[in-house]
Amino acid sequence: MTYCVAMCLADGLVFASDSRTNAGFDQISTFRKMHVFEQPGERELVLLSAGNLATSQSVISLLEKRLSAAPGSILGTSSMFEAAELIGKTMREVIHRDNPNGAINHVDFSCSMILGGQIRGEQHRLFNIYPEGNFIEATKETPYFQIGESKYGKPILDRVISYTTSLERGYQCALISFDSTMKSNLSVGMPLDVAIYRRDSLKPCFNDRVTDQSRYFQALRQQWHIGIQALCNDLEPPQLN
Amino acid sequence: MTYCVAMCLADGLVFASDSRTNAGFDQISTFRKMHVFEQPGERELVLLSAGNLATSQSVISLLEKRLSAAPGSILGTSSMFEAAELIGKTMREVIHRDNPNGAINHVDFSCSMILGGQIRGEQHRLFNIYPEGNFIEATKETPYFQIGESKYGKPILDRVISYTTSLERGYQCALISFDSTMKSNLSVGMPLDVAIYRRDSLKPCFNDRVTDQSRYFQALRQQWHIGIQALCNDLEPPQLN
């Protein structure tokens, strides 16, 4: 399994992904699920992936291999929309390569991706690309997307994240959302990759690799855990008569 | 879908269930998913159910129909373990009645149940009964069980509930767990049924039916929502340089 979350906020974009992959409980590995395509001053694109690792790795490899192609390069797209189209098309190509005609039906070849970033001349944008290669875009009403094991970490996002949330708050909430998820699901695991893009900068993201030893993450998860207990202590007690 | 949670705590038992059932988005009904079998001074049993409504209703109906049977009555069992065995057996009986030989494989006939309570001469106990009719019992290390749509509401339970948690705190956490779940999943809905059993009382539970208009629930969910925002405001800000 995997857990990835990305937010499209007024001030920019926040991305976070775990790095655990597993094929059964006894085949566990660490793979980075965040990939960046960048041209400073021109574009900054961040791609998060979940699902079949063979599929998502092939999609990334093909996108990288074709960077210098005339048409078909993700660096040649003139909008985030076109970039999402290209990624969706590449996903369908890989799945068709590995499972033509859908003949093998006992293996799930599918993957999901989140694409966010900015291309010069456009706003910063965020897309959720489905396994079928089609996609939806985040809006002010729905400013974040999750892929993978999303349920445990959703309540904190729903309670805190809105379009006007700051990048710092978005980063904190993403880390808390991961902490809640990792407590409940062994298939989501450290280290985490975090990227934060400031709108209109067209510069490489702020990047962080968060491990169990990261001082800030340790402090945050402890502050949160203690804070939740304190919040419970302050709640009005029920009358059980 | 359904969401039910029950806790086996040092001071007694806490049960909560939603009441929404659905067969598709446009076939929504309200059914109570909490059933009580009691003999004051002798036993108090609470049963929560999730899954196929036809199956769980038949199980309850058969248990009620057989209350006066010589063997086979849930009021005749001499331990909570025997009561869990009887319920598991009745689940298998109903599923076999409706789908002998497992021939119909496009319908999920299964249901899950949580049984908790106390029979005179024993401690209070809590069991999670699987669709196959086998079951596990809660322990001090794992004092709560959930059935149905359990993921959204699990982090708050993991952070707060332990065996020594008070019944009042257990009740509050159950309500917050439901609030988080209902925000994210339309198939879990109000009103909620809550029952609280004080250990060794062998008396009927404290019962509550929580609706959207319940003053205590309204106050609690608002306190929690505001408290989470405040907790976020107090977190140490990250350095994004």
Coordinates of C-alpha atoms in Angstrom, one line a residue:
Chain A
M1 CA 0.0 0.0 0.0
T2 CA 0.9 3.7 -0.1
Y3 CA -0.3 7.0 1.2
C4 CA 0.1 10.3 -0.6
V5 CA -1.5 13.6 -0.1
A6 CA -1.3 16.9 -1.9
M7 CA -2.9 20.3 -1.4
C8 CA -3.5 23.2 -3.7
L9 CA -3.6 26.3 -1.4
A10 CA -3.7 30.0 -2.1
D11 CA 0.0 30.3 -1.4
G12 CA 1.2 27.2 -3.3
L13 CA 1.3 23.5 -3.2
V14 CA 2.1 20.9 -0.5
F15 CA 3.0 17.3 -1.3
A16 CA 3.8 14.4 0.9
S17 CA 4.3 10.7 0.3
D18 CA 5.4 7.6 2.3
S19 CA 8.0 5.2 0.9
R20 CA 6.9 1.7 1.8
T21 CA 6.0 -0.8 -0.8
N22 CA 4.9 -4.3 -0.2
A23 CA 3.9 -7.5 -2.0
G24 CA 2.7 -9.4 1.0
F25 CA 3.8 -8.8 4.6
D26 CA 7.2 -10.3 4.1
Q27 CA 8.2 -8.4 0.9
I28 CA 8.7 -4.9 2.1
S29 CA 10.9 -2.3 0.4
T30 CA 11.5 1.4 0.4
F31 CA 10.9 3.3 -2.8
R32 CA 10.5 7.0 -3.4
K33 CA 7.0 7.8 -4.7
M34 CA 7.6 11.5 -5.4
H35 CA 9.2 12.6 -8.7
V36 CA 10.0 16.0 -9.9
F37 CA 10.3 17.5 -13.4
E38 CA 11.7 21.0 -13.4
Q39 CA 13.0 23.8 -15.5
P40 CA 13.7 26.8 -13.2
G41 CA 11.9 29.9 -14.4
E42 CA 9.7 27.8 -16.7
R43 CA 8.0 25.0 -14.8
E44 CA 8.0 22.9 -11.6
L45 CA 6.0 19.6 -11.7
V46 CA 5.7 17.1 -8.8
L47 CA 4.2 13.7 -9.4
L48 CA 3.1 11.3 -6.6
S49 CA 2.2 7.7 -7.3
A50 CA 0.3 4.8 -5.7
G51 CA -0.6 1.3 -6.8
N52 CA 1.3 -1.2 -8.9
L53 CA 5.0 -0.3 -8.5
A54 CA 6.0 -1.9 -11.8
T55 CA 3.4 0.3 -13.6
S56 CA 4.2 3.5 -11.8
Q57 CA 8.0 3.0 -12.2
S58 CA 7.6 2.4 -16.0
V59 CA 5.4 5.5 -16.3
I60 CA 8.1 7.6 -14.6
S61 CA 10.9 5.9 -16.7
L62 CA 9.1 6.6 -20.0
L63 CA 8.4 10.2 -19.0
E64 CA 12.1 10.7 -18.2
K65 CA 13.3 8.8 -21.3
R66 CA 11.1 11.1 -23.5
L67 CA 12.2 14.4 -21.9
S68 CA 14.1 15.4 -25.0
A69 CA 11.5 14.1 -27.4
A70 CA 10.0 16.8 -29.6
P71 CA 6.3 16.2 -29.0
G72 CA 5.6 13.9 -26.0
S73 CA 8.0 15.5 -23.5
I74 CA 6.5 16.5 -20.2
L75 CA 8.8 19.5 -20.4
G76 CA 7.2 20.5 -23.7
T77 CA 3.6 20.7 -22.5
S78 CA 2.2 24.3 -22.5
S79 CA -0.2 23.7 -19.6
M80 CA -0.7 21.6 -16.5
F81 CA -3.8 20.2 -18.2
E82 CA -1.6 18.9 -21.1
A83 CA 0.9 17.5 -18.6
A84 CA -2.0 15.5 -16.9
E85 CA -3.2 14.3 -20.3
L86 CA 0.3 13.1 -21.2
I87 CA 0.7 11.2 -17.9
G88 CA -2.7 9.6 -18.2
K89 CA -1.8 8.5 -21.7
T90 CA 1.5 7.1 -20.6
M91 CA -0.3 5.1 -17.8
R92 CA -2.7 3.6 -20.3
E93 CA 0.3 2.7 -22.6
V94 CA 2.1 0.9 -19.8
I95 CA -0.9 -1.0 -18.6
H96 CA -1.7 -2.0 -22.2
R97 CA 2.0 -3.1 -22.7
D98 CA 1.9 -5.4 -19.6
N99 CA -1.7 -6.6 -19.9
P100 CA -2.9 -6.3 -23.5
N101 CA -6.6 -6.9 -23.8
G102 CA -6.9 -7.1 -20.0
A103 CA -6.4 -10.8 -20.3
I104 CA -4.6 -11.2 -17.0
N105 CA -7.3 -10.5 -14.5
H106 CA -5.9 -11.8 -11.2
V107 CA -3.2 -9.1 -11.1
D108 CA -4.0 -5.4 -10.5
F109 CA -1.8 -3.5 -12.9
S110 CA -3.3 -0.2 -12.1
C111 CA -1.8 2.9 -10.5
S112 CA -3.1 6.3 -9.4
M113 CA -1.1 9.5 -9.5
I114 CA -1.3 13.1 -8.3
L115 CA 0.3 15.8 -10.4
G116 CA 0.8 19.3 -9.1
G117 CA 2.9 22.3 -10.1
Q118 CA 3.0 25.4 -12.2
I119 CA 4.0 26.2 -15.8
R120 CA 4.9 29.8 -16.6
G121 CA 1.8 31.8 -17.7
E122 CA -0.6 29.7 -15.7
Q123 CA -1.7 29.4 -12.0
H124 CA -0.4 26.6 -9.9
R125 CA -2.7 23.6 -10.3
L126 CA -3.3 20.1 -8.9
F127 CA -4.7 17.0 -10.6
N128 CA -5.8 13.6 -9.4
I129 CA -5.1 11.1 -12.2
Y130 CA -7.2 7.9 -12.0
P131 CA -6.1 4.4 -13.0
E132 CA -8.0 4.8 -16.3
G133 CA -5.8 7.8 -17.2
N134 CA -8.6 10.4 -16.8
F135 CA -8.3 13.0 -14.2
I136 CA -9.9 15.7 -12.0
E137 CA -8.5 19.1 -10.9
A138 CA -8.6 20.5 -7.3
T139 CA -10.7 23.6 -6.7
K140 CA -11.1 26.1 -3.9
E141 CA -13.9 24.0 -2.5
T142 CA -11.9 20.7 -2.6
P143 CA -8.3 21.8 -2.3
Y144 CA -6.6 18.5 -1.5
F145 CA -6.3 15.0 -3.0
Q146 CA -5.2 11.7 -1.4
I147 CA -4.3 8.4 -3.1
G148 CA -3.6 5.0 -1.5
E149 CA -4.6 4.3 2.1
S150 CA -6.5 7.6 2.6
K151 CA -9.1 7.0 5.3
Y152 CA -7.3 7.1 8.6
G153 CA -5.7 10.4 7.7
K154 CA -8.7 12.2 6.2
P155 CA -10.5 13.5 9.3
I156 CA -7.7 15.9 10.3
L157 CA -7.5 17.2 6.7
D158 CA -11.3 17.8 6.6
R159 CA -11.2 19.6 9.9
V160 CA -8.2 21.9 9.1
I161 CA -7.4 22.3 5.4
S162 CA -9.1 25.0 3.3
Y163 CA -7.9 26.9 0.3
T164 CA -6.6 29.8 2.5
T165 CA -4.6 27.5 4.8
S166 CA -0.9 28.5 5.0
L167 CA 1.8 26.3 3.5
E168 CA 3.2 25.8 7.0
R169 CA -0.1 24.7 8.4
G170 CA -0.6 22.4 5.3
Y171 CA 2.8 20.8 6.0
Q172 CA 2.0 20.2 9.7
C173 CA -1.4 18.7 8.8
A174 CA 0.1 16.4 6.2
L175 CA 2.6 15.1 8.9
I176 CA -0.2 14.6 11.4
S177 CA -2.3 12.8 8.7
F178 CA 0.6 10.5 8.1
D179 CA 1.2 9.9 11.8
S180 CA -2.5 8.8 12.2
T181 CA -2.2 6.5 9.1
M182 CA 1.0 4.9 10.1
K183 CA -0.3 4.1 13.6
S184 CA -3.1 2.0 12.0
N185 CA -1.7 0.6 8.7
L186 CA 1.6 -1.3 8.6
S187 CA 1.8 -0.9 4.8
V188 CA 2.4 2.8 5.1
G189 CA 5.8 3.6 6.4
M190 CA 8.7 6.0 6.9
P191 CA 10.6 7.8 5.6
L192 CA 8.3 10.5 4.2
D193 CA 9.1 12.8 1.3
V194 CA 7.7 16.3 1.5
A195 CA 7.8 19.0 -1.1
I196 CA 6.4 22.5 -0.9
Y197 CA 6.1 24.8 -3.8
R198 CA 5.5 28.6 -3.4
R199 CA 3.2 30.0 -6.0
D200 CA 4.7 31.9 -8.9
S201 CA 8.3 31.1 -7.8
L202 CA 8.9 28.7 -10.6
K203 CA 11.8 27.5 -8.5
P204 CA 12.6 24.1 -7.1
C205 CA 10.4 23.1 -4.2
F206 CA 11.5 23.1 -0.6
N207 CA 12.2 19.4 0.0
D208 CA 12.3 17.4 3.2
R209 CA 12.9 13.7 3.9
V210 CA 11.3 13.0 7.2
T211 CA 12.6 10.0 9.2
D212 CA 11.7 8.6 12.6
Q213 CA 14.7 10.6 13.8
S214 CA 13.6 13.9 12.4
R215 CA 13.5 16.3 15.4
Y216 CA 10.6 18.4 14.0
F217 CA 8.4 15.3 13.3
Q218 CA 9.2 13.8 16.7
A219 CA 8.2 17.1 18.4
L220 CA 5.1 17.5 16.3
R221 CA 3.7 14.0 16.8
Q222 CA 4.3 14.3 20.5
Q223 CA 2.7 17.7 20.8
W224 CA -0.3 16.4 18.9
H225 CA -0.6 13.2 21.0
I226 CA -0.5 15.2 24.2
G227 CA -2.7 17.9 22.8
I228 CA -5.4 15.4 21.9
Q229 CA -5.4 14.0 25.5
A230 CA -5.6 17.5 26.9
L231 CA -8.5 18.4 24.5
C232 CA -10.4 15.3 25.7
N233 CA -9.8 16.4 29.3
D234 CA -11.3 19.7 28.6
L235 CA -14.5 18.3 27.0
E236 CA -17.8 18.8 28.8
P237 CA -18.4 15.5 30.7
P238 CA -21.6 13.5 29.8
Q239 CA -24.3 12.8 32.3
L240 CA -24.6 9.0 32.5
N241 CA -27.4 8.6 35.1
Chain B
M1 CA -22.6 0.5 5.3
T2 CA -22.6 0.8 9.1
Y3 CA -20.2 1.8 11.8
C4 CA -20.3 0.2 15.3
V5 CA -17.7 0.5 18.1
A6 CA -17.6 -1.2 21.5
M7 CA -15.1 -0.9 24.4
C8 CA -14.3 -3.3 27.3
L9 CA -13.0 -1.0 30.0
A10 CA -12.1 -1.5 33.7
D11 CA -15.4 0.1 34.8
G12 CA -17.6 -1.6 32.2
L13 CA -18.7 -1.5 28.6
V14 CA -19.4 1.2 26.1
F15 CA -21.4 0.5 22.9
A16 CA -22.3 2.8 20.0
S17 CA -23.9 2.1 16.6
D18 CA -25.2 4.3 13.7
S19 CA -28.6 3.5 12.2
R20 CA -28.2 4.0 8.4
T21 CA -28.6 1.1 6.1
N22 CA -28.3 1.4 2.3
A23 CA -28.6 -0.7 -0.8
G24 CA -27.2 1.9 -3.2
F25 CA -27.3 5.6 -2.8
D26 CA -31.0 5.9 -3.4
Q27 CA -32.2 3.2 -1.0
I28 CA -31.5 4.5 2.4
S29 CA -33.3 3.5 5.5
T30 CA -33.0 3.8 9.3
F31 CA -32.6 0.5 11.3
R32 CA -31.5 0.0 14.8
K33 CA -28.3 -2.1 14.9
M34 CA -28.1 -2.5 18.7
H35 CA -30.1 -5.3 20.4
V36 CA -30.3 -6.1 24.1
F37 CA -31.0 -9.4 25.8
E38 CA -31.4 -8.9 29.6
Q39 CA -32.4 -10.6 32.8
P40 CA -31.8 -8.0 35.6
G41 CA -29.7 -9.5 38.4
E42 CA -28.6 -12.4 36.1
R43 CA -27.3 -11.1 32.7
E44 CA -27.1 -8.0 30.4
L45 CA -26.0 -8.7 26.8
V46 CA -25.7 -6.1 24.0
L47 CA -25.3 -7.1 20.4
L48 CA -24.2 -4.8 17.6
S49 CA -24.5 -5.8 13.9
A50 CA -23.0 -4.7 10.5
G51 CA -23.2 -6.2 7.1
N52 CA -26.2 -7.8 5.2
L53 CA -29.3 -6.5 7.0
A54 CA -31.4 -9.5 6.0
T55 CA -28.9 -11.8 7.6
S56 CA -28.4 -9.8 10.8
Q57 CA -32.2 -9.3 11.2
S58 CA -32.8 -13.0 10.8
V59 CA -30.1 -13.8 13.4
I60 CA -31.7 -11.4 15.9
S61 CA -35.2 -12.8 15.2
L62 CA -34.1 -16.4 15.6
L63 CA -32.3 -15.5 18.9
E64 CA -35.5 -13.8 20.1
K65 CA -37.8 -16.6 18.9
R66 CA -35.7 -19.1 20.8
L67 CA -35.5 -17.2 24.1
S68 CA -37.8 -19.7 25.8
A69 CA -36.2 -22.8 24.2
A70 CA -34.7 -25.2 26.6
P71 CA -31.2 -25.5 25.1
G72 CA -30.4 -22.9 22.4
S73 CA -31.7 -19.8 24.3
I74 CA -29.2 -17.0 24.7
L75 CA -30.7 -16.5 28.2
G76 CA -29.7 -20.0 29.0
T77 CA -26.0 -19.7 28.3
S78 CA -23.8 -19.9 31.4
S79 CA -21.0 -17.8 30.0
M80 CA -20.4 -15.0 27.5
F81 CA -18.2 -17.4 25.6
E82 CA -21.2 -19.7 25.2
A83 CA -23.4 -16.8 24.1
A84 CA -20.8 -15.9 21.4
E85 CA -20.8 -19.5 20.3
L86 CA -24.6 -19.5 20.0
I87 CA -24.6 -16.3 18.0
G88 CA -21.9 -17.5 15.6
K89 CA -23.8 -20.8 15.1
T90 CA -27.0 -18.8 14.4
M91 CA -25.1 -16.6 11.8
R92 CA -23.9 -19.7 10.0
E93 CA -27.4 -21.2 10.1
V94 CA -29.0 -18.1 8.5
I95 CA -26.3 -17.8 5.8
H96 CA -26.7 -21.5 5.0
R97 CA -30.5 -21.1 4.8
D98 CA -30.3 -18.2 2.4
N99 CA -27.4 -19.4 0.3
P100 CA -26.9 -23.2 0.7
N101 CA -23.7 -24.5 -0.7
G102 CA -22.5 -20.9 -1.4
A103 CA -24.1 -21.1 -4.9
I104 CA -25.1 -17.4 -5.1
N105 CA -21.7 -15.7 -5.2
H106 CA -22.6 -12.2 -6.4
V107 CA -24.4 -11.3 -3.2
D108 CA -22.6 -10.8 0.1
F109 CA -24.8 -12.5 2.7
S110 CA -22.3 -12.0 5.5
C111 CA -22.6 -10.0 8.6
S112 CA -20.3 -9.1 11.5
M113 CA -21.3 -8.7 15.1
I114 CA -20.0 -7.4 18.4
L115 CA -21.3 -9.0 21.6
G116 CA -20.6 -7.5 25.0
G117 CA -22.1 -7.9 28.5
Q118 CA -21.9 -9.8 31.7
I119 CA -23.4 -13.0 33.1
R120 CA -23.6 -13.4 36.9
G121 CA -20.5 -15.2 38.1
E122 CA -18.2 -13.9 35.3
Q123 CA -16.4 -10.7 34.5
H124 CA -17.9 -8.3 31.8
R125 CA -16.6 -9.4 28.4
L126 CA -16.5 -8.3 24.8
F127 CA -16.4 -10.4 21.6
N128 CA -15.9 -9.6 17.9
I129 CA -17.9 -12.3 15.9
Y130 CA -16.6 -12.7 12.4
P131 CA -18.8 -13.5 9.3
E132 CA -17.7 -17.1 9.6
G133 CA -19.1 -17.3 13.1
N134 CA -15.8 -17.6 14.9
F135 CA -14.8 -14.9 17.3
I136 CA -12.1 -13.2 19.3
E137 CA -12.3 -11.6 22.7
A138 CA -11.1 -8.1 23.8
T139 CA -8.2 -7.9 26.2
K140 CA -6.6 -5.2 28.3
E141 CA -4.1 -4.6 25.5
T142 CA -6.8 -4.4 22.8
P143 CA -9.9 -3.1 24.7
Y144 CA -12.1 -2.1 21.8
F145 CA -13.6 -3.5 18.6
Q146 CA -15.1 -1.8 15.5
I147 CA -17.2 -3.3 12.7
G148 CA -18.3 -1.7 9.4
E149 CA -16.7 1.6 8.2
S150 CA -14.0 1.6 10.9
K151 CA -11.0 3.5 9.4
Y152 CA -12.0 7.2 9.7
G153 CA -12.9 6.9 13.4
K154 CA -9.9 4.7 14.4
P155 CA -7.1 7.3 15.1
I156 CA -9.0 9.0 17.9
L157 CA -9.7 5.7 19.6
D158 CA -6.0 4.6 19.2
R159 CA -4.8 7.9 20.8
V160 CA -7.2 8.0 23.7
I161 CA -8.7 4.6 24.7
S162 CA -7.0 2.2 27.0
Y163 CA -8.4 -0.3 29.5
T164 CA -8.4 2.2 32.3
T165 CA -10.2 4.9 30.4
S166 CA -13.4 6.0 32.2
L167 CA -16.9 5.2 30.8
E168 CA -17.6 8.9 30.4
R169 CA -14.4 9.3 28.4
G170 CA -15.2 6.2 26.4
Y171 CA -18.6 7.6 25.6
Q172 CA -17.1 11.0 24.5
C173 CA -14.5 9.3 22.3
A174 CA -17.1 7.1 20.7
L175 CA -19.2 10.2 19.7
I176 CA -16.1 11.9 18.3
S177 CA -15.2 8.8 16.4
F178 CA -18.7 8.8 14.8
D179 CA -18.5 12.5 14.0
S180 CA -15.2 12.0 12.1
T181 CA -16.7 9.0 10.3
M182 CA -20.0 10.7 9.3
K183 CA -18.1 13.7 7.9
S184 CA -16.4 11.4 5.4
N185 CA -18.8 8.5 4.6
L186 CA -22.4 9.2 3.7
S187 CA -23.4 5.6 4.4
V188 CA -22.9 6.1 8.1
G189 CA -25.7 8.3 9.6
M190 CA -27.6 9.5 12.5
P191 CA -29.3 8.8 14.9
L192 CA -26.8 6.9 17.0
D193 CA -27.6 4.4 19.7
V194 CA -25.4 4.4 22.7
A195 CA -25.4 1.9 25.6
I196 CA -23.2 2.0 28.7
Y197 CA -23.0 -0.9 31.1
R198 CA -21.4 -0.5 34.6
R199 CA -19.5 -3.6 35.6
D200 CA -21.1 -5.9 38.1
S201 CA -24.4 -4.0 38.1
L202 CA -26.3 -6.7 36.1
K203 CA -28.8 -4.0 35.5
P204 CA -30.0 -2.5 32.2
C205 CA -27.5 -0.2 30.5
F206 CA -27.7 3.5 30.4
N207 CA -29.2 4.1 27.0
D208 CA -29.1 7.2 24.7
R209 CA -30.4 7.9 21.2
V210 CA -28.2 10.6 19.8
T211 CA -29.8 12.8 17.1
D212 CA -28.5 15.9 15.2
Q213 CA -30.5 17.9 17.7
S214 CA -29.0 16.3 20.8
R215 CA -27.6 19.2 22.8
Y216 CA -24.7 17.2 24.2
F217 CA -23.6 15.9 20.9
Q218 CA -23.9 19.3 19.3
A219 CA -21.7 20.9 22.0
L220 CA -19.2 18.0 21.9
R221 CA -18.7 18.1 18.1
Q222 CA -18.3 21.9 18.2
Q223 CA -15.9 21.8 21.2
W224 CA -13.8 19.2 19.3
H225 CA -13.8 21.0 16.0
I226 CA -12.7 24.3 17.7
G227 CA -10.2 22.5 19.9
I228 CA -8.5 20.8 16.9
Q229 CA -8.1 24.2 15.2
A230 CA -6.6 25.7 18.5
L231 CA -4.3 22.7 18.9
C232 CA -3.0 23.3 15.3
N233 CA -2.5 26.9 16.1
D234 CA -0.3 26.0 19.1
L235 CA 1.9 23.6 17.2
E236 CA 5.5 24.5 16.7
P237 CA 5.7 26.1 13.1
P238 CA 8.1 24.3 10.6
Q239 CA 11.1 26.1 9.1
L240 CA 10.4 26.1 5.3
N241 CA 13.5 27.8 4.0

